[in-house]
mmCIF file of C-alpha atoms and ligand atoms in Angstrom:
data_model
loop_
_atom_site.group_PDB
_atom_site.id
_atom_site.type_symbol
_atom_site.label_atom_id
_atom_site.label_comp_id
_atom_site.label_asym_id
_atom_site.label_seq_id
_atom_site.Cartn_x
_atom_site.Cartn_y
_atom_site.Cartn_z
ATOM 1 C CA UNK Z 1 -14.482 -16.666 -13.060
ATOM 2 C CA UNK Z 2 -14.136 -17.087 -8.893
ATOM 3 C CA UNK Z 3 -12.391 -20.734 -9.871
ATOM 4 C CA UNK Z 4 -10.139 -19.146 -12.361
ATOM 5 C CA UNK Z 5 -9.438 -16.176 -9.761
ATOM 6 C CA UNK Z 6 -8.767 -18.981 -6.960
ATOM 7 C CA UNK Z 7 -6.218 -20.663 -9.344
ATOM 8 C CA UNK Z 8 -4.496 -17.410 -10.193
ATOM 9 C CA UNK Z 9 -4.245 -16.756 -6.115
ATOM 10 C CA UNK Z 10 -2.700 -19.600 -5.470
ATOM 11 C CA UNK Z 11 -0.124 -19.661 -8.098
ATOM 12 C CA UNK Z 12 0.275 -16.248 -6.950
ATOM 13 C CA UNK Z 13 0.437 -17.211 -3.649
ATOM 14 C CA UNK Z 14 2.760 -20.375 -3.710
ATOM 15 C CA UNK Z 15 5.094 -17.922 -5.263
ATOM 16 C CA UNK Z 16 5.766 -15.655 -2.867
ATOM 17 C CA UNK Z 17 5.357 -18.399 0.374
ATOM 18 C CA UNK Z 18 8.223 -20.618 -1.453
ATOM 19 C CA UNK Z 19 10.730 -17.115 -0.750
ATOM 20 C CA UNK Z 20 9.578 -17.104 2.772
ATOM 21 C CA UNK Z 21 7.076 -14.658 2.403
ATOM 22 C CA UNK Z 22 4.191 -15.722 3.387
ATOM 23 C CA UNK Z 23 1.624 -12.538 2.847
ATOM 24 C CA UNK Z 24 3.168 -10.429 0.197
ATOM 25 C CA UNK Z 25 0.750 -11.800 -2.172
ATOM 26 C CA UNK Z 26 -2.093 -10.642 -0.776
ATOM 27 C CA UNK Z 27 -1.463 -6.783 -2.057
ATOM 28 C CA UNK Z 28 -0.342 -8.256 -5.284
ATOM 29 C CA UNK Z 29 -3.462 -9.991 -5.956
ATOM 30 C CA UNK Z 30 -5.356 -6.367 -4.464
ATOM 31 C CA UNK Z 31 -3.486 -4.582 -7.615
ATOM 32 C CA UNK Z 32 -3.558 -7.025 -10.308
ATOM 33 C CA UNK Z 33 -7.877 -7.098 -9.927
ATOM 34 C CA UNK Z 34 -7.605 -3.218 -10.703
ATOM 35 C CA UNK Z 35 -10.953 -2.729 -9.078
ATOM 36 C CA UNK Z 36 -12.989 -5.763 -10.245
ATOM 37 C CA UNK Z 37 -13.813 -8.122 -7.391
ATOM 38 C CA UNK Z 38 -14.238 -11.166 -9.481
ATOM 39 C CA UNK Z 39 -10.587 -11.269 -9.504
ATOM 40 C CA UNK Z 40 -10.523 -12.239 -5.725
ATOM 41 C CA UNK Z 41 -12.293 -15.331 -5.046
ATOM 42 C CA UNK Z 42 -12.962 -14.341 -1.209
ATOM 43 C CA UNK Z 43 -15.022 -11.118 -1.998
ATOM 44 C CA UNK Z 44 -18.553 -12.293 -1.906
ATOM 45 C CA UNK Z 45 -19.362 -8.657 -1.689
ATOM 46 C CA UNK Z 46 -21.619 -9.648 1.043
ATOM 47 C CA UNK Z 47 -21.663 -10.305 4.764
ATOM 48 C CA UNK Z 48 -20.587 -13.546 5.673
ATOM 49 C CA UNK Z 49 -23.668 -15.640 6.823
ATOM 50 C CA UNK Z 50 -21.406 -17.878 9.143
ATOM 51 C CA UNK Z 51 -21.087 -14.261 10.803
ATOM 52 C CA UNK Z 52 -24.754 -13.694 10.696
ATOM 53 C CA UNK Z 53 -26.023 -16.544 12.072
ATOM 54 C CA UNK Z 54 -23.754 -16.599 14.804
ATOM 55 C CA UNK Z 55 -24.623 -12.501 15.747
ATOM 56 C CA UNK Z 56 -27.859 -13.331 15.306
ATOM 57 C CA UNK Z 57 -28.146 -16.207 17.264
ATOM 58 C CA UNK Z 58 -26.529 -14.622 20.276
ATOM 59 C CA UNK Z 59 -28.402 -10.963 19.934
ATOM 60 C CA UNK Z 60 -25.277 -9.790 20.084
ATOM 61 C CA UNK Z 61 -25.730 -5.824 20.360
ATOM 62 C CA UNK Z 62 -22.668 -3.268 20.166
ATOM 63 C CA UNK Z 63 -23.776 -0.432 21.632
ATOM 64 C CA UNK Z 64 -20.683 0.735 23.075
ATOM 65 C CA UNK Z 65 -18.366 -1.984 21.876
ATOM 66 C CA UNK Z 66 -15.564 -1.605 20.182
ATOM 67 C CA UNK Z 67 -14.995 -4.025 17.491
ATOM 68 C CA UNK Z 68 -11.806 -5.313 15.574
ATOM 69 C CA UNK Z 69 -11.985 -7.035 12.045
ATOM 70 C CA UNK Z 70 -8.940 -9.040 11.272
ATOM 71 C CA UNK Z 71 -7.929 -9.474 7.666
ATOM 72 C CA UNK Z 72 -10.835 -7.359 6.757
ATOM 73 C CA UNK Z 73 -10.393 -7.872 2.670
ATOM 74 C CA UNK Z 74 -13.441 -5.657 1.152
ATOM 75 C CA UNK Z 75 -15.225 -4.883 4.318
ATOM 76 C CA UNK Z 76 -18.696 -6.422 4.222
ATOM 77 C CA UNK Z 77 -18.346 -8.100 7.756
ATOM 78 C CA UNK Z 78 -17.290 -4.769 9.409
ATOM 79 C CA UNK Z 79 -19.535 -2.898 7.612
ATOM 80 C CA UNK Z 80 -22.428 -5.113 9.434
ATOM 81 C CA UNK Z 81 -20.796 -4.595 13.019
ATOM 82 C CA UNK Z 82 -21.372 -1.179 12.481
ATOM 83 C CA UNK Z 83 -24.799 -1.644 11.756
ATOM 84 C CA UNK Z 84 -25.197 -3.445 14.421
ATOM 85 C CA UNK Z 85 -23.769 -0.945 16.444
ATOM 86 C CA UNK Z 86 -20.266 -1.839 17.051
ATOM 87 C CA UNK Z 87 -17.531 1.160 16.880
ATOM 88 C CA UNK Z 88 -14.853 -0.990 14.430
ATOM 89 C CA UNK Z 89 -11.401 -0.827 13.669
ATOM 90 C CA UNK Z 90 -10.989 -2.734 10.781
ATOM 91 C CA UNK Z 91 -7.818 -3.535 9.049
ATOM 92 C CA UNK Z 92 -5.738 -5.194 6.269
ATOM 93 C CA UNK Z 93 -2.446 -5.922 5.403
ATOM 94 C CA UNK Z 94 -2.979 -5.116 2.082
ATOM 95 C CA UNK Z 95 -2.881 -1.124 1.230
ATOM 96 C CA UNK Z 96 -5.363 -1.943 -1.619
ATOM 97 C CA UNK Z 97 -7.471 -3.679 -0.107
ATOM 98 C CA UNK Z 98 -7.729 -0.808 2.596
ATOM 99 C CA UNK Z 99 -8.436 2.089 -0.349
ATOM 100 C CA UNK Z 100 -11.084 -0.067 -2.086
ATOM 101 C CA UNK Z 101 -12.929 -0.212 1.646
ATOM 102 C CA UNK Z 102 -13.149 3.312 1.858
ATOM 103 C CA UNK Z 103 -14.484 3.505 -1.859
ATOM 104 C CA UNK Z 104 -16.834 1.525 -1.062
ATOM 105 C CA UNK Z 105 -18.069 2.690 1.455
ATOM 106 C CA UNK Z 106 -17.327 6.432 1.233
ATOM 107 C CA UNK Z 107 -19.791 7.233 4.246
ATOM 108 C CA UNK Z 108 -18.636 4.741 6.593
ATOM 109 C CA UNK Z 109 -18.269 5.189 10.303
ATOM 110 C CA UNK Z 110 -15.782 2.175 10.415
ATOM 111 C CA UNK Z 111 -11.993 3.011 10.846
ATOM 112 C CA UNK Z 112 -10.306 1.230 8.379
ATOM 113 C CA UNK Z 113 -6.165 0.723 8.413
ATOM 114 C CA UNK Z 114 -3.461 -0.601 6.975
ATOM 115 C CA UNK Z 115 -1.875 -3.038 9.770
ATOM 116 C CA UNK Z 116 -0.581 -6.536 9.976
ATOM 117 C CA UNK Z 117 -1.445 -8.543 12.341
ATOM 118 C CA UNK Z 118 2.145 -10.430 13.018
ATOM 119 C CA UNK Z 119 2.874 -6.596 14.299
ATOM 120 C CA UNK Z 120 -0.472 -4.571 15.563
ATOM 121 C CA UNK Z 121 -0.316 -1.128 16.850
ATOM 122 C CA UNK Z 122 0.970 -1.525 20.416
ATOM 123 C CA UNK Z 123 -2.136 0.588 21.534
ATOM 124 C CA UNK Z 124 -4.121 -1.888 20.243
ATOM 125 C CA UNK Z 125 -3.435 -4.491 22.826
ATOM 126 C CA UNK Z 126 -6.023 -5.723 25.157
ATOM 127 C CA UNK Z 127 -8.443 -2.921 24.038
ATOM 128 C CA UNK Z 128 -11.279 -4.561 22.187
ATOM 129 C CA UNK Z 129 -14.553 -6.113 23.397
ATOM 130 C CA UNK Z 130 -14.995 -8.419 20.285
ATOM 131 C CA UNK Z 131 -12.707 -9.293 17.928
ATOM 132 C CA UNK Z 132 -13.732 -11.161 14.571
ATOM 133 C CA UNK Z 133 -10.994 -13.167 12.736
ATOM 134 C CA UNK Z 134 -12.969 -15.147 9.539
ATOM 135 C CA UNK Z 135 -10.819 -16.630 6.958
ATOM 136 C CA UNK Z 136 -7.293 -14.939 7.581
ATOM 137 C CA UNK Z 137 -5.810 -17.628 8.832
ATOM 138 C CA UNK Z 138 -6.588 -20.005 6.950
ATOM 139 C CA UNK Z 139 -4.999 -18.602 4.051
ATOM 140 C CA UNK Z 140 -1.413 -18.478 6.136
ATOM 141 C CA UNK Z 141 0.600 -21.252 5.935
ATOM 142 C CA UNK Z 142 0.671 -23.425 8.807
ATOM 143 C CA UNK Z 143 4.268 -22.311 10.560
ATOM 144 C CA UNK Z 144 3.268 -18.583 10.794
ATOM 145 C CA UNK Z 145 -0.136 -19.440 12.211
ATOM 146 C CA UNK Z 146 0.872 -19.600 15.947
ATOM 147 C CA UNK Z 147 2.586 -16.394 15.869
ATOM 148 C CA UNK Z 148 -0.695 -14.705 14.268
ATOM 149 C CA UNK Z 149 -3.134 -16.725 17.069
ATOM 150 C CA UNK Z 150 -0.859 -15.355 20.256
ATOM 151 C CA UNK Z 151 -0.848 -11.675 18.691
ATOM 152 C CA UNK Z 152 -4.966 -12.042 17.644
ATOM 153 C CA UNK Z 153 -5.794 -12.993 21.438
ATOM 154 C CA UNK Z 154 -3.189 -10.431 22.739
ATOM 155 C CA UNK Z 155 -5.636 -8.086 21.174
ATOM 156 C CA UNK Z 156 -8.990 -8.868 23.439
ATOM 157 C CA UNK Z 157 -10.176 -6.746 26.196
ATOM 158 C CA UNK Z 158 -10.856 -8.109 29.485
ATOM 159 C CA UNK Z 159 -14.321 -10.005 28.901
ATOM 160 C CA UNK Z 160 -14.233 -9.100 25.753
ATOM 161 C CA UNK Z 161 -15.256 -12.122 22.848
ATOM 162 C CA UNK Z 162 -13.077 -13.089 20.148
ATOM 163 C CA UNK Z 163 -15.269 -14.926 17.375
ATOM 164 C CA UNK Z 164 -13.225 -17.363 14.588
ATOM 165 C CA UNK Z 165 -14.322 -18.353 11.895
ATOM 166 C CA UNK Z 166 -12.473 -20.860 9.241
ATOM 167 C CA UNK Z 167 -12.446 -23.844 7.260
ATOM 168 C CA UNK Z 168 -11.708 -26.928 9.604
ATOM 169 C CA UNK Z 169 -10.474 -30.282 8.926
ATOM 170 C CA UNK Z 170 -9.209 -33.515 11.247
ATOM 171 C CA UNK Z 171 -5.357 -33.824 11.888
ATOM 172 C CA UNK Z 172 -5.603 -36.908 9.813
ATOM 173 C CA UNK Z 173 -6.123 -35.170 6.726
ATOM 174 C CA UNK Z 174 -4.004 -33.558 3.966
ATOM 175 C CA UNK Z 175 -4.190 -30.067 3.515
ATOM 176 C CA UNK Z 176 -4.665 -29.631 0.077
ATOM 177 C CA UNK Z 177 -4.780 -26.106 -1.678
ATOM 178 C CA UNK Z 178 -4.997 -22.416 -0.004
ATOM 179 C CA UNK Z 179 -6.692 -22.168 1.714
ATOM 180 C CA UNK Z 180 -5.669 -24.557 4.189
ATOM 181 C CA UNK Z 181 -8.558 -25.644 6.600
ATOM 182 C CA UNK Z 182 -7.560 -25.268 10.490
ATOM 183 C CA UNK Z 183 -7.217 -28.008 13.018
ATOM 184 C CA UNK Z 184 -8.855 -28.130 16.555
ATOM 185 C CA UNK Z 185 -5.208 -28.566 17.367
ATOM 186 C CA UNK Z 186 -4.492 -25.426 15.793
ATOM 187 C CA UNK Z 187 -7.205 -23.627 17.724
ATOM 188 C CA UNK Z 188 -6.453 -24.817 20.701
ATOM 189 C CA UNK Z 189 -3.668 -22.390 20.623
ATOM 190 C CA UNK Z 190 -6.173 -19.893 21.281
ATOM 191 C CA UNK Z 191 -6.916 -21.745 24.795
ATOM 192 C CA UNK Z 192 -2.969 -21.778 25.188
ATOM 193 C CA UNK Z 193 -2.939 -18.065 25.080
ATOM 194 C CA UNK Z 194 -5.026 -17.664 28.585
ATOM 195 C CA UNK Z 195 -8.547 -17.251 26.751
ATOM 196 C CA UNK Z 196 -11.741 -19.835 27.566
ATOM 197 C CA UNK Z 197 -13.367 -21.438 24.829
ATOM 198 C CA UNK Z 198 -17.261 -20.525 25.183
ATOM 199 C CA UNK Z 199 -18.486 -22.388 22.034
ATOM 200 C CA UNK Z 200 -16.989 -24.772 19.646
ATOM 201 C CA UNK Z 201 -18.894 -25.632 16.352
ATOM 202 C CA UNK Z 202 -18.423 -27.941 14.025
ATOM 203 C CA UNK Z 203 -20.576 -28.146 10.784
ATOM 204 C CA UNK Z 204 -20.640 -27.591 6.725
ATOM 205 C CA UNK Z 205 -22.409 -24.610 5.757
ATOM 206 C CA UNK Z 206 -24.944 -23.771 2.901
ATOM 207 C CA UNK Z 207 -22.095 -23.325 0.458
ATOM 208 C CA UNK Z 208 -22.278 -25.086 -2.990
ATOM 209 C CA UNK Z 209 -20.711 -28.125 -2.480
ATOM 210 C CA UNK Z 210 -21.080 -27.150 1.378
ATOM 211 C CA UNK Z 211 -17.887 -26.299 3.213
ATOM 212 C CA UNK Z 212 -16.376 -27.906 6.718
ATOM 213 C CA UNK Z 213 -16.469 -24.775 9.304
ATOM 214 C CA UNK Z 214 -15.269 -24.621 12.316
ATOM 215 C CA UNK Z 215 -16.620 -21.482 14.125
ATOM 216 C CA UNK Z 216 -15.247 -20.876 17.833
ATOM 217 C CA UNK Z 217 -16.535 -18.361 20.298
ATOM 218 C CA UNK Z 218 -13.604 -17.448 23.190
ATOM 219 C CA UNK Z 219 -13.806 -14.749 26.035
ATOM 220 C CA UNK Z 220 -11.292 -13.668 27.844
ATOM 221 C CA UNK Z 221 -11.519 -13.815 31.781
ATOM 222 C CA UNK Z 222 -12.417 -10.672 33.461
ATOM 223 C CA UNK Z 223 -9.546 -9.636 35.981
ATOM 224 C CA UNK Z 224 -11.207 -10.912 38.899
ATOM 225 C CA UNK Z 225 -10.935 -14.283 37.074
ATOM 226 C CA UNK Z 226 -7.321 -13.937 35.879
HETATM 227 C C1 SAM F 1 -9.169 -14.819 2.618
HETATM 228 S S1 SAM F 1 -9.172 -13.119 2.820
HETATM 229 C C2 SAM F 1 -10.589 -12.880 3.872
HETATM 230 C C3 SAM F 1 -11.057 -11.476 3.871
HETATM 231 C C4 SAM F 1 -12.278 -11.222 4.761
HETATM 232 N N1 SAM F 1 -12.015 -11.507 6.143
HETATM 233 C C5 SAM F 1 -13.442 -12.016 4.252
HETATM 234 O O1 SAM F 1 -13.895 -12.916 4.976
HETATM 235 O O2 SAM F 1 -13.886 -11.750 3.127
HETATM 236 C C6 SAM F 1 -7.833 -12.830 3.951
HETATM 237 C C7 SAM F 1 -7.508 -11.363 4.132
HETATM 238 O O3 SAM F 1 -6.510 -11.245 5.134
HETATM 239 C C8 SAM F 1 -5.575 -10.281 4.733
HETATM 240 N N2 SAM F 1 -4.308 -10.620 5.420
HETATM 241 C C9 SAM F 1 -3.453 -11.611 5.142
HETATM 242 N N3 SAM F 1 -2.401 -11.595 5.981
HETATM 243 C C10 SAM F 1 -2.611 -10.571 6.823
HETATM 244 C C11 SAM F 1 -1.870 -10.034 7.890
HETATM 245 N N4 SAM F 1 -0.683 -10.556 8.247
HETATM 246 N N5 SAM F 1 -2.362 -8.976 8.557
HETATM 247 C C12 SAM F 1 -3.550 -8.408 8.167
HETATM 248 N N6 SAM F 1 -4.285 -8.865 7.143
HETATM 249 C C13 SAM F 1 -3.836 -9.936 6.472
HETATM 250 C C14 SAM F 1 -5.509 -10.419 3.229
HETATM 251 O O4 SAM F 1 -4.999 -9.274 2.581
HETATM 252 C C15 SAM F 1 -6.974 -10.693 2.899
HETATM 253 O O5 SAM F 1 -7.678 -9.509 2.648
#
């Protein structure tokens, strides 16, 4: 079902992108599932254990953080960061999307909101202490991805952490299908944008077959640094 929903997504997907529009698809593919999140592959309709491990790992606590979740599709990740004691913003592109969120979790204390991250609330600039972007950019095509790294780094606090998270691949080799692994190239646009890359992993995960992952820990300077 998940390989069949895949297929669907990017037929659906290489539709829209070959009129120049490179994310109208997402709320299409929202509608069409009608409520059933086998139709869209990416909804484990769990918390991402890349994600996990990594909070885990660095006892990351939130108590009086404010969190961002880029691309937040059905909401599990955010829904841990408030566990863990993050306040979260957490937003989609896809109207949908944002609605099933808040049915799911009717008794939430995350914000959730429609938003696009080529064109963020101005307010939202340089106001969050940790920002997690897992798997949105990856499913952009390549040309539009520079213009969504600037505006995701614009978005950090000072100090605050921006954690990525993504399929990775060498510069070497093809693409292939959405989604489209990144490149350290590619991230180094990150560093471009003024922030300092704390961590850089590379590894395959626990996924059946297991799956290249880059996931990349940046911070941006306090002022006294800047
Ligand atoms: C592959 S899904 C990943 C969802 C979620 N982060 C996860 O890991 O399950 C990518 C999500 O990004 C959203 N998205 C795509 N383009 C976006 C944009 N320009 N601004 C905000 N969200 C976007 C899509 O609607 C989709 O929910």
């Amino acid at each position: 079902m998940k390989e069949q929903a895949r297929a669907r997504a990017r037929q659906l997907a290489q539709k829209f992108i070959q009129h120049g529009d490179a994310t109208g698809w997402f709320e299409h593919l929202y509608t069409q599932a009608q409520g059933n999140e086998q139709a869209i592959h990416w909804a484990d309709m769990e918390v991402n254990p890349n994600l996990v491990g990594w909070l885990d790992r660095r006892n990351m606590q939130g108590k009086g953080k404010l969190a961002l979740v880029v691309g937040c599709g059905l909401s599990d990740d955010a829904e841990e960061l408030a566990r863990r004691g993050f306040e979260v913003v957490a937003f989609d592109i896809a109207p949908t999307a944002i609605v099933w969120c808040r049915q799911r979790f009717p008794q939430s204390p995350v914000e959730y909101m429609v938003a696009d991250v080529f064109d963020p609330p101005p307010a939202w600039r340089g106001s969050f202490d940790f920002v997690l972007e897992a798997y949105t950019l990856q499913v952009l095509p390549t040309d539009v991805r520079s213009k969504a790294i600037a505006s995701i780094a614009g978005l950090l606090a000072k100090e605050g952490t921006l954690l990525v998270i993504c399929r990775g691949c060498s510069a070497e080799e093809p693409q292939g299908n959405l989604p489209w692994p990144l490149t350290m190239e590619e991230l180094n646009l990150f560093k471009s944008t003024g922030l300092w890359q704390v961590h850089f992993e590379d590894y395959f995960d626990q996924e059946e077959p297991p799956v290249r992952r880059f996931r990349v820990e940046y911070q941006r300077a306090s002022s006294a640094e800047s």
